Short mmCIF file of C-alpha atoms in Angstrom, two decimals:
data_model
loop_
_atom_site.label_atom_id
_atom_site.label_comp_id
_atom_site.label_asym_id
_atom_site.label_seq_id
_atom_site.Cartn_x
_atom_site.Cartn_y
_atom_site.Cartn_z
CA UNK A 1 -6.73 24.69 16.76
CA UNK A 2 -4.11 25.74 14.30
CA UNK A 3 -1.89 22.96 15.13
CA UNK A 4 -4.82 20.35 14.66
CA UNK A 5 -5.49 21.92 11.18
CA UNK A 6 -1.84 21.50 10.16
CA UNK A 7 -1.86 17.89 11.34
CA UNK A 8 -4.97 17.33 9.36
CA UNK A 9 -3.13 18.72 6.20
CA UNK A 10 -0.27 16.15 6.81
CA UNK A 11 -2.82 13.26 7.03
CA UNK A 12 -4.42 14.40 3.77
CA UNK A 13 -0.92 14.34 1.94
CA UNK A 14 1.09 11.81 3.66
CA UNK A 15 -1.58 9.43 4.78
CA UNK A 16 -4.33 10.34 2.45
CA UNK A 17 -6.04 8.90 -0.73
CA UNK A 18 -3.65 9.93 -3.56
CA UNK A 19 -0.11 10.79 -3.95
CA UNK A 20 2.59 10.42 -6.33
CA UNK A 21 6.36 11.09 -5.82
CA UNK A 22 9.49 11.36 -8.03
CA UNK A 23 12.79 10.48 -6.56
CA UNK A 24 16.49 10.38 -7.90
CA UNK A 25 19.08 8.26 -6.17
CA UNK A 26 22.75 7.74 -6.01
CA UNK A 27 24.77 4.98 -4.34
CA UNK A 28 26.98 1.90 -4.67
CA UNK A 29 26.21 -1.22 -6.86
CA UNK A 30 27.73 -4.72 -6.42
CA UNK A 31 27.31 -6.99 -9.20
CA UNK A 32 27.99 -10.76 -9.98
CA UNK A 33 27.02 -12.85 -13.07
CA UNK A 34 28.91 -16.20 -13.43
CA UNK A 35 27.61 -16.36 -16.97
CA UNK A 36 30.04 -13.51 -17.98
CA UNK A 37 32.69 -13.73 -15.29
CA UNK A 38 33.61 -15.24 -12.04
CA UNK A 39 34.74 -11.85 -10.92
CA UNK A 40 32.58 -9.47 -8.58
CA UNK A 41 32.08 -6.00 -9.79
CA UNK A 42 31.57 -2.80 -7.60
CA UNK A 43 30.96 0.93 -8.66
CA UNK A 44 28.44 3.63 -8.45
CA UNK A 45 24.82 3.58 -9.92
CA UNK A 46 22.01 5.92 -10.46
CA UNK A 47 18.23 5.28 -9.84
CA UNK A 48 15.01 7.06 -10.97
CA UNK A 49 11.98 5.90 -8.64
CA UNK A 50 8.40 7.01 -9.35
CA UNK A 51 5.51 5.96 -6.86
CA UNK A 52 1.89 6.62 -7.35
CA UNK A 53 -0.52 5.55 -4.75
CA UNK A 54 -4.39 5.93 -5.08
CA UNK A 55 -7.36 4.75 -3.05
CA UNK A 56 -11.07 5.41 -3.37
CA UNK A 57 -12.30 7.19 -0.08
CA UNK A 58 -15.06 4.36 0.37
CA UNK A 59 -12.77 1.53 -0.11
CA UNK A 60 -10.34 -0.25 2.09
CA UNK A 61 -8.13 -1.50 -0.72
CA UNK A 62 -5.28 0.62 -2.32
CA UNK A 63 -3.47 0.10 -5.68
CA UNK A 64 0.18 1.26 -6.00
CA UNK A 65 2.34 1.56 -9.04
CA UNK A 66 6.19 1.89 -8.92
CA UNK A 67 8.68 2.52 -11.71
CA UNK A 68 12.28 2.00 -10.89
CA UNK A 69 15.22 2.48 -13.48
CA UNK A 70 18.78 1.77 -12.43
CA UNK A 71 21.96 2.38 -14.37
CA UNK A 72 25.36 1.28 -12.89
CA UNK A 73 28.95 1.50 -14.27
CA UNK A 74 31.35 -0.91 -12.05
CA UNK A 75 34.88 -2.40 -12.13
CA UNK A 76 36.39 -5.66 -10.91
CA UNK A 77 38.67 -5.83 -8.04
CA UNK A 78 41.86 -5.24 -10.36
CA UNK A 79 40.17 -2.16 -11.95
CA UNK A 80 41.08 -3.49 -15.43
CA UNK A 81 37.47 -4.90 -16.47
CA UNK A 82 34.33 -2.64 -16.50
CA UNK A 83 30.68 -3.90 -16.32
CA UNK A 84 27.84 -1.69 -17.45
CA UNK A 85 24.32 -2.59 -15.76
CA UNK A 86 20.97 -1.32 -16.75
CA UNK A 87 17.62 -2.34 -15.08
CA UNK A 88 13.95 -1.44 -15.21
CA UNK A 89 11.46 -2.74 -12.76
CA UNK A 90 7.67 -2.35 -12.89
CA UNK A 91 5.82 -2.95 -9.54
CA UNK A 92 2.14 -3.25 -9.28
CA UNK A 93 0.73 -3.68 -5.82
CA UNK A 94 -2.68 -4.07 -4.11
CA UNK A 95 -2.97 -3.43 -0.47
CA UNK A 96 -5.46 -3.74 2.39
CA UNK A 97 -5.02 -0.73 4.71
CA UNK A 98 -5.74 0.19 8.17
CA UNK A 99 -5.73 3.70 10.02
CA UNK A 100 -4.57 3.67 13.49
CA UNK A 101 -3.47 6.06 16.19
CA UNK A 102 -6.17 8.65 15.61
CA UNK A 103 -5.43 8.35 11.69
CA UNK A 104 -1.81 9.24 12.12
CA UNK A 105 -0.61 5.68 11.39
CA UNK A 106 -1.45 3.77 8.10
CA UNK A 107 -0.50 0.16 7.86
CA UNK A 108 -0.81 -1.62 4.55
CA UNK A 109 -0.51 -5.48 3.81
CA UNK A 110 -0.78 -7.11 0.34
CA UNK A 111 1.30 -8.07 -2.52
CA UNK A 112 3.30 -6.93 -5.67
CA UNK A 113 3.71 -8.15 -9.27
CA UNK A 114 7.31 -7.40 -10.21
CA UNK A 115 8.22 -7.27 -13.96
CA UNK A 116 11.92 -6.89 -14.61
CA UNK A 117 13.78 -6.33 -17.64
CA UNK A 118 17.64 -5.49 -17.84
CA UNK A 119 20.99 -6.31 -19.16
CA UNK A 120 24.78 -6.79 -18.13
CA UNK A 121 27.40 -5.71 -20.62
CA UNK A 122 31.25 -6.42 -20.15
CA UNK A 123 32.91 -3.57 -21.87
CA UNK A 124 36.35 -5.17 -22.06
CA UNK A 125 35.87 -8.74 -23.37
CA UNK A 126 34.35 -9.98 -26.66
CA UNK A 127 33.42 -13.57 -25.58
CA UNK A 128 29.99 -13.71 -24.03
CA UNK A 129 30.11 -9.86 -23.12
CA UNK A 130 26.34 -9.40 -22.39
CA UNK A 131 23.55 -11.04 -20.37
CA UNK A 132 19.87 -10.38 -20.69
CA UNK A 133 17.81 -10.11 -17.43
CA UNK A 134 13.91 -10.88 -17.70
CA UNK A 135 11.80 -12.12 -14.79
CA UNK A 136 8.40 -11.92 -13.29
CA UNK A 137 7.89 -12.28 -9.64
CA UNK A 138 5.03 -12.23 -7.09
CA UNK A 139 6.31 -10.51 -3.83
CA UNK A 140 4.47 -10.21 -0.50
CA UNK A 141 4.62 -6.54 0.57
CA UNK A 142 3.87 -4.38 3.62
CA UNK A 143 3.93 -0.44 4.11
CA UNK A 144 3.77 1.57 7.29
CA UNK A 145 3.39 5.38 7.05
CA UNK A 146 3.40 7.61 10.23
CA UNK A 147 2.55 11.28 10.18
CA UNK A 148 3.61 13.60 13.10
CA UNK A 149 4.06 17.44 13.62
CA UNK A 150 7.03 19.33 15.30
CA UNK A 151 5.74 22.66 16.10
CA UNK A 152 4.06 23.99 13.02
CA UNK A 153 6.07 21.64 10.69
CA UNK A 154 4.48 18.51 9.45
CA UNK A 155 6.54 15.21 8.57
CA UNK A 156 5.99 11.70 7.93
CA UNK A 157 8.03 8.56 7.95
CA UNK A 158 7.16 5.68 5.34
CA UNK A 159 8.83 2.15 5.24
CA UNK A 160 8.19 -0.43 2.49
CA UNK A 161 9.37 -4.03 2.37
CA UNK A 162 8.99 -6.33 -0.49
CA UNK A 163 9.78 -10.19 -0.03
CA UNK A 164 10.45 -12.96 -2.38
CA UNK A 165 7.75 -15.72 -3.07
CA UNK A 166 7.43 -17.24 -6.50
CA UNK A 167 8.15 -16.35 -10.08
CA UNK A 168 9.81 -17.09 -13.51
CA UNK A 169 12.92 -15.90 -15.13
CA UNK A 170 14.90 -16.18 -18.22
CA UNK A 171 18.31 -17.64 -18.04
CA UNK A 172 21.00 -19.32 -20.44
CA UNK A 173 22.25 -22.67 -19.35
CA UNK A 174 25.82 -23.20 -18.15
CA UNK A 175 27.97 -23.02 -21.43
CA UNK A 176 25.06 -22.31 -23.48
CA UNK A 177 25.44 -19.29 -25.94
CA UNK A 178 22.79 -16.68 -26.95
CA UNK A 179 23.50 -17.88 -30.55
CA UNK A 180 22.13 -21.51 -29.83
CA UNK A 181 19.04 -20.02 -27.93
CA UNK A 182 17.90 -17.39 -30.61
CA UNK A 183 19.53 -18.36 -33.87
CA UNK A 184 19.26 -22.27 -33.64
CA UNK A 185 16.33 -22.52 -31.29
CA UNK A 186 18.21 -24.77 -28.91
CA UNK A 187 16.01 -24.64 -25.81
CA UNK A 188 17.80 -25.80 -22.58
CA UNK A 189 15.63 -24.94 -19.53
CA UNK A 190 16.00 -21.29 -20.46
CA UNK A 191 12.63 -20.26 -18.78
CA UNK A 192 12.98 -21.12 -15.18
CA UNK A 193 10.42 -21.40 -12.32
CA UNK A 194 11.73 -19.67 -9.23
CA UNK A 195 10.96 -19.48 -5.42
CA UNK A 196 12.27 -17.53 -2.56
CA UNK A 197 15.00 -20.29 -2.16
CA UNK A 198 16.82 -20.01 -5.67
CA UNK A 199 15.77 -16.33 -6.14
CA UNK A 200 15.73 -14.71 -2.80
CA UNK A 201 15.02 -11.09 -3.97
CA UNK A 202 14.00 -8.54 -1.57
CA UNK A 203 13.60 -4.82 -1.54
CA UNK A 204 13.27 -1.93 1.15
CA UNK A 205 12.60 1.75 1.08
CA UNK A 206 12.61 4.23 3.95
CA UNK A 207 11.60 7.71 3.44
CA UNK A 208 11.15 10.90 5.31
CA UNK A 209 8.89 13.72 4.19
CA UNK A 210 8.45 17.38 4.92
CA UNK A 211 5.13 18.75 4.07
CA UNK A 212 6.02 22.19 2.50
CA UNK A 213 2.61 23.17 1.30
CA UNK A 214 -0.87 21.63 1.02
CA UNK A 215 0.12 19.91 -2.15
CA UNK A 216 3.84 19.30 -2.01
CA UNK A 217 6.46 17.58 0.15
CA UNK A 218 10.08 17.24 -0.03
CA UNK A 219 11.53 13.73 0.50
CA UNK A 220 14.87 12.08 1.49
CA UNK A 221 15.25 8.41 1.80
CA UNK A 222 17.00 5.09 1.18
CA UNK A 223 16.33 2.42 -1.29
CA UNK A 224 17.93 -0.97 -1.15
CA UNK A 225 17.26 -3.51 -3.81
CA UNK A 226 18.91 -7.04 -3.48
CA UNK A 227 18.37 -9.05 -6.61
CA UNK A 228 19.84 -12.35 -6.69
CA UNK A 229 19.51 -15.98 -8.33
CA UNK A 230 21.21 -19.19 -8.62
CA UNK A 231 19.60 -21.19 -11.55
CA UNK A 232 20.91 -23.47 -14.54
CA UNK A 233 24.34 -23.79 -12.60
CA UNK A 234 24.87 -20.02 -12.72
CA UNK A 235 24.88 -17.51 -10.05
CA UNK A 236 24.03 -13.80 -10.27
CA UNK A 237 23.14 -10.71 -8.06
CA UNK A 238 22.85 -7.14 -8.43
CA UNK A 239 22.81 -5.24 -4.94
CA UNK A 240 21.99 -1.52 -5.13
CA UNK A 241 22.03 1.00 -2.26
CA UNK A 242 20.80 4.43 -2.99
CA UNK A 243 20.30 7.68 -0.99
CA UNK A 244 17.09 9.18 -2.43
CA UNK A 245 15.98 12.79 -2.99
CA UNK A 246 12.71 13.86 -4.40
CA UNK A 247 9.37 15.55 -4.20
CA UNK A 248 5.83 14.18 -3.36
CA UNK A 249 2.63 15.75 -4.87
CA UNK A 250 -0.64 15.30 -3.08
CA UNK A 251 -3.45 14.64 -5.58
#
């Protein structure tokens, strides 16, 4: 009986109606942007990730909001040139959910709208030292969450996968300066429609939670965000891998 009650508490928090989590992450970043340089850059980055999930008890649909902030400092292969990267992603998702295996497994399928705003800044050169990053994408998404108990301790695993579909993004054209775009108003295909072919972005999150109390859980996980595009005769990518630590609050 006691074990059944503990498992029920796990379901309320990890698989239940509402929860919010705060996580910080640290790990490698890989950057390429041929508008600034043909060189590839690598270094260490920091991420803050906030996730809020909510669902009315009588509904089968759930809304999710995620805020992801990334900062990275990288160097080229020679170590002589430094690149600073900053990025903010807002994800708003809507999912249809199913409860299986005696309510231990929650499966969710739906989609995300991803609004992205960021920058790259070459800290060494003065010619074309910066690149702005702006985009909006629609991404199919799926989440699986499984709750289980070991003895009297309760745990859960959560996996989220976001895949590319369609969107739009800002990009200068090859050889075009920001002075031409914003001071002279010379538009040259700078708002670009994108698909999963020219902008194959995808993202995954794997987390493991330990339910410490009825309201709080400790979380460890992995975040992989792979943003890339090939438009206007330019190539760019920002690959980030993060080990996450954080807390989850059951609402």
